[in-house]
mmCIF file of C-alpha atoms in Angstrom:
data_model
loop_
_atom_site.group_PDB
_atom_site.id
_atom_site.type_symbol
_atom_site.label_atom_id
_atom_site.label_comp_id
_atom_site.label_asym_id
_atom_site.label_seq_id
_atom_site.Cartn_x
_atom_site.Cartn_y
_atom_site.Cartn_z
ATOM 1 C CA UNK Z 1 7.801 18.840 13.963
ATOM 2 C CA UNK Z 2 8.164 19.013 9.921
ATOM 3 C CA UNK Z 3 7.052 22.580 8.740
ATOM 4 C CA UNK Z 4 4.048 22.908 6.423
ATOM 5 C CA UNK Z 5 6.159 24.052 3.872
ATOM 6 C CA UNK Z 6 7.713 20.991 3.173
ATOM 7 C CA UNK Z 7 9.949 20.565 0.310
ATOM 8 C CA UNK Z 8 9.921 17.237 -1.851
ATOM 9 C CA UNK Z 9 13.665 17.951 -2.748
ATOM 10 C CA UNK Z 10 15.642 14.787 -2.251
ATOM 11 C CA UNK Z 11 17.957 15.784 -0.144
ATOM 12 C CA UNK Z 12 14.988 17.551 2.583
ATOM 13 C CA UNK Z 13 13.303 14.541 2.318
ATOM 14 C CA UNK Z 14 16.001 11.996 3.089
ATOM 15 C CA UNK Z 15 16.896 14.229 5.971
ATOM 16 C CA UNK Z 16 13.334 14.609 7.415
ATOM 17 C CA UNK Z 17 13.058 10.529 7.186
ATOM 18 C CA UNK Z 18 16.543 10.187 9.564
ATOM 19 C CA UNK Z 19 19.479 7.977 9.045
ATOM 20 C CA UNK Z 20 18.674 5.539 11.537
ATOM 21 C CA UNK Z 21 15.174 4.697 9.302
ATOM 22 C CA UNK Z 22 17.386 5.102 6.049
ATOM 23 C CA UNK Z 23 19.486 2.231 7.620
ATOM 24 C CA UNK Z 24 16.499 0.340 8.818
ATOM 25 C CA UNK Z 25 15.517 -0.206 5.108
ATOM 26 C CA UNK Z 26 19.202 -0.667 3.492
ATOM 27 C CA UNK Z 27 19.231 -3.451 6.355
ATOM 28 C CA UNK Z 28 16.075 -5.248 5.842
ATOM 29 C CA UNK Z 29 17.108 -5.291 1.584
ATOM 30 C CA UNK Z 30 20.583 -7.017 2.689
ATOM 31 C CA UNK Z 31 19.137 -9.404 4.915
ATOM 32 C CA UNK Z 32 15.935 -10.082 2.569
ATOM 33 C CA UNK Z 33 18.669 -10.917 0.167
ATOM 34 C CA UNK Z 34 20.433 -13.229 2.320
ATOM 35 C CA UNK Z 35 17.032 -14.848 3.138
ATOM 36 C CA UNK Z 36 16.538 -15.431 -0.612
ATOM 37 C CA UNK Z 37 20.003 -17.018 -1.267
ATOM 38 C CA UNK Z 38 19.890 -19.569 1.700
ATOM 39 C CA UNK Z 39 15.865 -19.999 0.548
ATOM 40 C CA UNK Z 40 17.280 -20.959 -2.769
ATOM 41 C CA UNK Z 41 20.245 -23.151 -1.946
ATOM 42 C CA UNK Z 42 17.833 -25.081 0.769
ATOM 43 C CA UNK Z 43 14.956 -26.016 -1.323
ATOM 44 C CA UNK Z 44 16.274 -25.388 -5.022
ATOM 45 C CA UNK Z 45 13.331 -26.675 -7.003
ATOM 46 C CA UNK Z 46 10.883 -25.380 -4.665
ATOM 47 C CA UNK Z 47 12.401 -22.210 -5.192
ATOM 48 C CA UNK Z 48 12.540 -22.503 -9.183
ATOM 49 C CA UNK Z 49 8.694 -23.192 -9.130
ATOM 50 C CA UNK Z 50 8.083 -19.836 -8.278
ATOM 51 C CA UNK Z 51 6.918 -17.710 -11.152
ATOM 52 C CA UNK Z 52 8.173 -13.956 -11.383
ATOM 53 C CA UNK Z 53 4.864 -13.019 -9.384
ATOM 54 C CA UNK Z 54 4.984 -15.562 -6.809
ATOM 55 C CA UNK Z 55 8.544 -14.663 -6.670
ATOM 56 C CA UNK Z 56 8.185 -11.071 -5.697
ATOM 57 C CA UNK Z 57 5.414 -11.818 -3.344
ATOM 58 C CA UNK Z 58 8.314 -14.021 -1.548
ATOM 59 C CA UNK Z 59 10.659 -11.418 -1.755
ATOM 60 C CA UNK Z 60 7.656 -8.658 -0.511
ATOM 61 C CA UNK Z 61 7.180 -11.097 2.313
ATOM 62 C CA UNK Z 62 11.069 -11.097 3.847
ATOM 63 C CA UNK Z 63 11.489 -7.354 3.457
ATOM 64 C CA UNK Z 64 7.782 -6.230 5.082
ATOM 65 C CA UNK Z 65 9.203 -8.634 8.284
ATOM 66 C CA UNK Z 66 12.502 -7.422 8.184
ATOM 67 C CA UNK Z 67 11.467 -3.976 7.546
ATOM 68 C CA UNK Z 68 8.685 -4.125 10.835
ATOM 69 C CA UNK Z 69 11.433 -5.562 13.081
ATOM 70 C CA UNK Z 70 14.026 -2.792 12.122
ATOM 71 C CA UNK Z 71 11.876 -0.106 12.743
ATOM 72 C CA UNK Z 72 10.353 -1.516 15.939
ATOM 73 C CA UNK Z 73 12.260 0.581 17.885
ATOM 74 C CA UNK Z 74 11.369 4.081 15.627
ATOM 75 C CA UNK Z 75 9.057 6.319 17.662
ATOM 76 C CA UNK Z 76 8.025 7.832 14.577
ATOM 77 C CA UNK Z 77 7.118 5.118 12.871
ATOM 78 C CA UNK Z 78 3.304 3.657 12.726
ATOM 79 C CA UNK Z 79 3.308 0.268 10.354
ATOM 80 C CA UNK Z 80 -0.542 0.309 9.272
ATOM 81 C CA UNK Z 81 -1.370 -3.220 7.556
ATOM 82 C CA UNK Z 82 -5.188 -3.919 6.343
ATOM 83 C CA UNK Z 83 -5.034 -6.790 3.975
ATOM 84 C CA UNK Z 84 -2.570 -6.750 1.227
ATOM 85 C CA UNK Z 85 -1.859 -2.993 2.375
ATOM 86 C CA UNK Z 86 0.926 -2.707 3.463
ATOM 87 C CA UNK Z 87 2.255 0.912 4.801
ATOM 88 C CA UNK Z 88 4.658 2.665 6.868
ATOM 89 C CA UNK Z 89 3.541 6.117 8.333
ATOM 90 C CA UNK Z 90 6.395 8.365 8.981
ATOM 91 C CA UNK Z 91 6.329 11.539 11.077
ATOM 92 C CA UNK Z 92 2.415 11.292 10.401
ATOM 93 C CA UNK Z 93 4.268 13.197 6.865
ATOM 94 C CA UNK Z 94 4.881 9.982 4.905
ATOM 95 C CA UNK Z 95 3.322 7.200 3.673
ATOM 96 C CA UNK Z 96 5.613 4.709 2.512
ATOM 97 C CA UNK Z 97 5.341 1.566 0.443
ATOM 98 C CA UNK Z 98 7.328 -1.448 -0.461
ATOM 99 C CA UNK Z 99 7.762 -2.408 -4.156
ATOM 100 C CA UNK Z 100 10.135 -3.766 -6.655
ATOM 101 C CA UNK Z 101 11.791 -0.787 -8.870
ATOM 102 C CA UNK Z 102 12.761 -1.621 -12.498
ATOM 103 C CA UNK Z 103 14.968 0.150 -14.259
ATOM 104 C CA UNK Z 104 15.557 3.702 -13.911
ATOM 105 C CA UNK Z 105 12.334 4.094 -11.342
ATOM 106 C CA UNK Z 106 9.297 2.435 -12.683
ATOM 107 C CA UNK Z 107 7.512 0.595 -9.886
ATOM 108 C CA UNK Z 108 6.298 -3.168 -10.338
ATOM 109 C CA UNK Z 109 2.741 -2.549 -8.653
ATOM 110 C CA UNK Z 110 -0.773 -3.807 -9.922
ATOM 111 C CA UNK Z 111 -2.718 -0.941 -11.696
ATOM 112 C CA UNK Z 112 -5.283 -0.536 -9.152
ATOM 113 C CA UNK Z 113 -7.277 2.572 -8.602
ATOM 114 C CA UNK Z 114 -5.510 2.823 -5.128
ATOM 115 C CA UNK Z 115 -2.455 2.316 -6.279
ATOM 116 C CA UNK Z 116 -2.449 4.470 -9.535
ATOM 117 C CA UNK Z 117 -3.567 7.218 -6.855
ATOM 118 C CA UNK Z 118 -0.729 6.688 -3.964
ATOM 119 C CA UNK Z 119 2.393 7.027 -7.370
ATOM 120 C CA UNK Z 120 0.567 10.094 -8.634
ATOM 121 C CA UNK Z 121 0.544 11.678 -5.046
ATOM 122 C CA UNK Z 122 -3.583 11.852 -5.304
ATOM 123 C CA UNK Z 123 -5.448 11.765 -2.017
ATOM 124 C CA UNK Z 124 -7.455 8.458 -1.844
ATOM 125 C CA UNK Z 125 -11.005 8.507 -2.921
ATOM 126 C CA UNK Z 126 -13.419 9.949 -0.204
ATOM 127 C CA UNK Z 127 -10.825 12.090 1.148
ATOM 128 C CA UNK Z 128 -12.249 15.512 2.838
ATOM 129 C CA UNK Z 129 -10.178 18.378 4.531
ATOM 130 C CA UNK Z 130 -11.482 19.282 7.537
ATOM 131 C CA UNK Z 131 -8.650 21.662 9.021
ATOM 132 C CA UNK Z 132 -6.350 24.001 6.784
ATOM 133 C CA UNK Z 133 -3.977 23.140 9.276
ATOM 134 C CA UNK Z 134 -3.541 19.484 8.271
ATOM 135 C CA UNK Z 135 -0.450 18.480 7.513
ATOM 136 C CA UNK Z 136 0.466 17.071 4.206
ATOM 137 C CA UNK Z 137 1.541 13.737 3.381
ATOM 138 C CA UNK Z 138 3.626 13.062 1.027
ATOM 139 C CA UNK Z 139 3.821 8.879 -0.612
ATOM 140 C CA UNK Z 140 7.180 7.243 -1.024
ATOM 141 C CA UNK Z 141 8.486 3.991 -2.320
ATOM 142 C CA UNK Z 142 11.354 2.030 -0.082
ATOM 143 C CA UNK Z 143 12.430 -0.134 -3.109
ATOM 144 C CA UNK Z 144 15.164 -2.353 -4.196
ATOM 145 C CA UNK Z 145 16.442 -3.033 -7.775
ATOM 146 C CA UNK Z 146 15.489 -5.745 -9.526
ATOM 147 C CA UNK Z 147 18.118 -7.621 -11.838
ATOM 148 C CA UNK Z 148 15.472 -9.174 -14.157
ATOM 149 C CA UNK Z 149 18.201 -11.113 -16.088
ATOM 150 C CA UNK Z 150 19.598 -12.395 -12.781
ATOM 151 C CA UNK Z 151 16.606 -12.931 -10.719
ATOM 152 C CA UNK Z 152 18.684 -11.188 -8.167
ATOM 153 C CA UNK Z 153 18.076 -8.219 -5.826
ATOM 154 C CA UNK Z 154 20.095 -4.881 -5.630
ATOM 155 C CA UNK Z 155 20.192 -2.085 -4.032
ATOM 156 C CA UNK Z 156 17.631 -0.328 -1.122
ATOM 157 C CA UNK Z 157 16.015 2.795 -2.913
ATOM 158 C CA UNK Z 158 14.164 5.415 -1.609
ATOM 159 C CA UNK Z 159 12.025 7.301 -4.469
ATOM 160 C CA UNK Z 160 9.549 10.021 -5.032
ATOM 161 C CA UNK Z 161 6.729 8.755 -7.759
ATOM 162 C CA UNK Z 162 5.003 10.530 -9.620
ATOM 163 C CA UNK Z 163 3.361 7.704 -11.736
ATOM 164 C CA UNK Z 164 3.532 4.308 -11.888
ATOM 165 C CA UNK Z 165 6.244 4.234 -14.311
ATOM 166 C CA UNK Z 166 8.448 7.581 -13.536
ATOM 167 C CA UNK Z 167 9.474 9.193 -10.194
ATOM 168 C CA UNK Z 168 10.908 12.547 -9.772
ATOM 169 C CA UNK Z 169 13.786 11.463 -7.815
ATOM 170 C CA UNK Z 170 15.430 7.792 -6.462
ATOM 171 C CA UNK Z 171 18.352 7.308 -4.369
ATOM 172 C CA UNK Z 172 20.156 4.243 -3.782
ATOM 173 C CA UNK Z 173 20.658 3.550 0.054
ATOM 174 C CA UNK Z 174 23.617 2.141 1.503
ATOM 175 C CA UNK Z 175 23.478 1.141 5.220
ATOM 176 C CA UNK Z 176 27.586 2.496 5.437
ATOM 177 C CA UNK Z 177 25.361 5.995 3.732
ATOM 178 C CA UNK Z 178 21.887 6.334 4.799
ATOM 179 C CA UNK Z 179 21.952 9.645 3.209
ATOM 180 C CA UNK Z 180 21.779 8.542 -0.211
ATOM 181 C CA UNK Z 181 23.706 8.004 -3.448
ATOM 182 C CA UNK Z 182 21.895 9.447 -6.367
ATOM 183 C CA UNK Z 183 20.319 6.995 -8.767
ATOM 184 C CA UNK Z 184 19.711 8.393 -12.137
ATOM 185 C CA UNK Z 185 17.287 11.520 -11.390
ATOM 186 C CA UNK Z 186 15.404 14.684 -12.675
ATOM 187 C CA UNK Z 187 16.584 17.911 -10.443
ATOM 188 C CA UNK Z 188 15.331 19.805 -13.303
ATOM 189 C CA UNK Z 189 11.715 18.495 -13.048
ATOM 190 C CA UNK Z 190 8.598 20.934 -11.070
ATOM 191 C CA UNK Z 191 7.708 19.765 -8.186
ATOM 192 C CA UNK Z 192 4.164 18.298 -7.778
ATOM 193 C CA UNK Z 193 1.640 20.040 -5.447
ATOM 194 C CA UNK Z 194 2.309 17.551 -2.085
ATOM 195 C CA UNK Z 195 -1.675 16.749 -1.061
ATOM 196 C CA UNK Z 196 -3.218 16.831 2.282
ATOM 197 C CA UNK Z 197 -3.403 13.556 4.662
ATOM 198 C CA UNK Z 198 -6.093 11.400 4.957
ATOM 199 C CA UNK Z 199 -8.341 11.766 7.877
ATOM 200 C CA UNK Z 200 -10.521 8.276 7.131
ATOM 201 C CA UNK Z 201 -7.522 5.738 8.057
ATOM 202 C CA UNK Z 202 -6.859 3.925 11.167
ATOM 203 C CA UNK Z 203 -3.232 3.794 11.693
ATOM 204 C CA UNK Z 204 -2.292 1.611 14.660
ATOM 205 C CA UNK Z 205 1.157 0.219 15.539
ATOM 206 C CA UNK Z 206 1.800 -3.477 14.495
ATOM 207 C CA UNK Z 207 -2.044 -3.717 13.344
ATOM 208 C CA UNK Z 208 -3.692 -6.965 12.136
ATOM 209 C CA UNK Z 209 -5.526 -7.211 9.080
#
């Protein structure tokens, strides 16, 4: 079990998440990619139709199912799905999302209240502590670099946010290095206070929206 004192330090966290889910995401990014090449030499115009958006919906689409299948094996993994939400719970410590990282770490994500809160690490809205014993949860990203010019995808990523458009820390994940190769990052920057979990969310494994 994670102590309460739980440190948002790179290295802590990429050791509390465990190579073998490390190399659960690096794999689902490789094979996502693969699925985009062969989708793109199959049905070429079909493929060209898509705008950027559509695009990264398909893209979204291949990793969530790759990314469910390599982790159905992961005790310690819940996948929680309600809608377009889309989540992995982690050690009931982490709450991790899929998205698109341009850049040095900015996130492509639609400004939404919820989502504004998850990259800032605020509780959602309605949140109440019950226990001081809950544990924290701390929100992630499992990305992969975008090559805009390209329309390609790069690396797996695993990053801390802090906002939409900066994160504290990102590490590029290699499935022959699940530990992490350090993507341009900010060891110099204060930790953010980590907030509490929620108590209001039904997480169930494999759930149906």
């Amino acid at each position: 079990m994670l102590s309460d004192s739980f440190s948002v330090d790179a290295d802590h966290v990429l050791e509390s998440l465990g190579d073998k889910l490390l190399a659960a995401w690096a794999s689902a990014v490789a094979n996502a990619t693969a699925d985009l090449a062969e989708y793109r030499a199959a049905l070429p115009s079909q493929a060209a139709a898509h705008g950027p958006r559509g695009m990264s919906n398909v893209i979204h689409d291949l990793l969530w199912q790759h990314l469910k299948a390599e982790t159905d094996d992961i005790d310690e993994v819940t996948v929680f799905e309600s809608g377009p939400l889309r989540e992995l719970i982690v050690h009931d410590r982490f709450r991790i999302r899929v998205k698109r990282h341009h850049g040095t770490g900015a996130i492509a994500s639609y400004p939404t209240d919820q989502a504004l809160r998850f990259y800032g690490q605020h509780p959602p809205p309605g949140q109440f502590v019950l226990f001081d014993d809950l544990p924290e949860m701390t929100n992630l990203v499992f990305g992969y670099i975008w090559h805009r010019e390209l329309g390609e995808m790069g690396a797996a990523t695993v990053s801390y946010p802090t906002s939409r458009s900066d994160t504290l820390w990102i590490r590029e994940i290699r499935p022959q290095a699940p530990s992490g190769v350090i993507v341009p990052s900010r060891p110099d920057a204060p930790a953010p206070t980590v907030r509490p979990m929620e108590t209001n969310v039904d997480t169930r494994k494999d759930s149906k929206a």
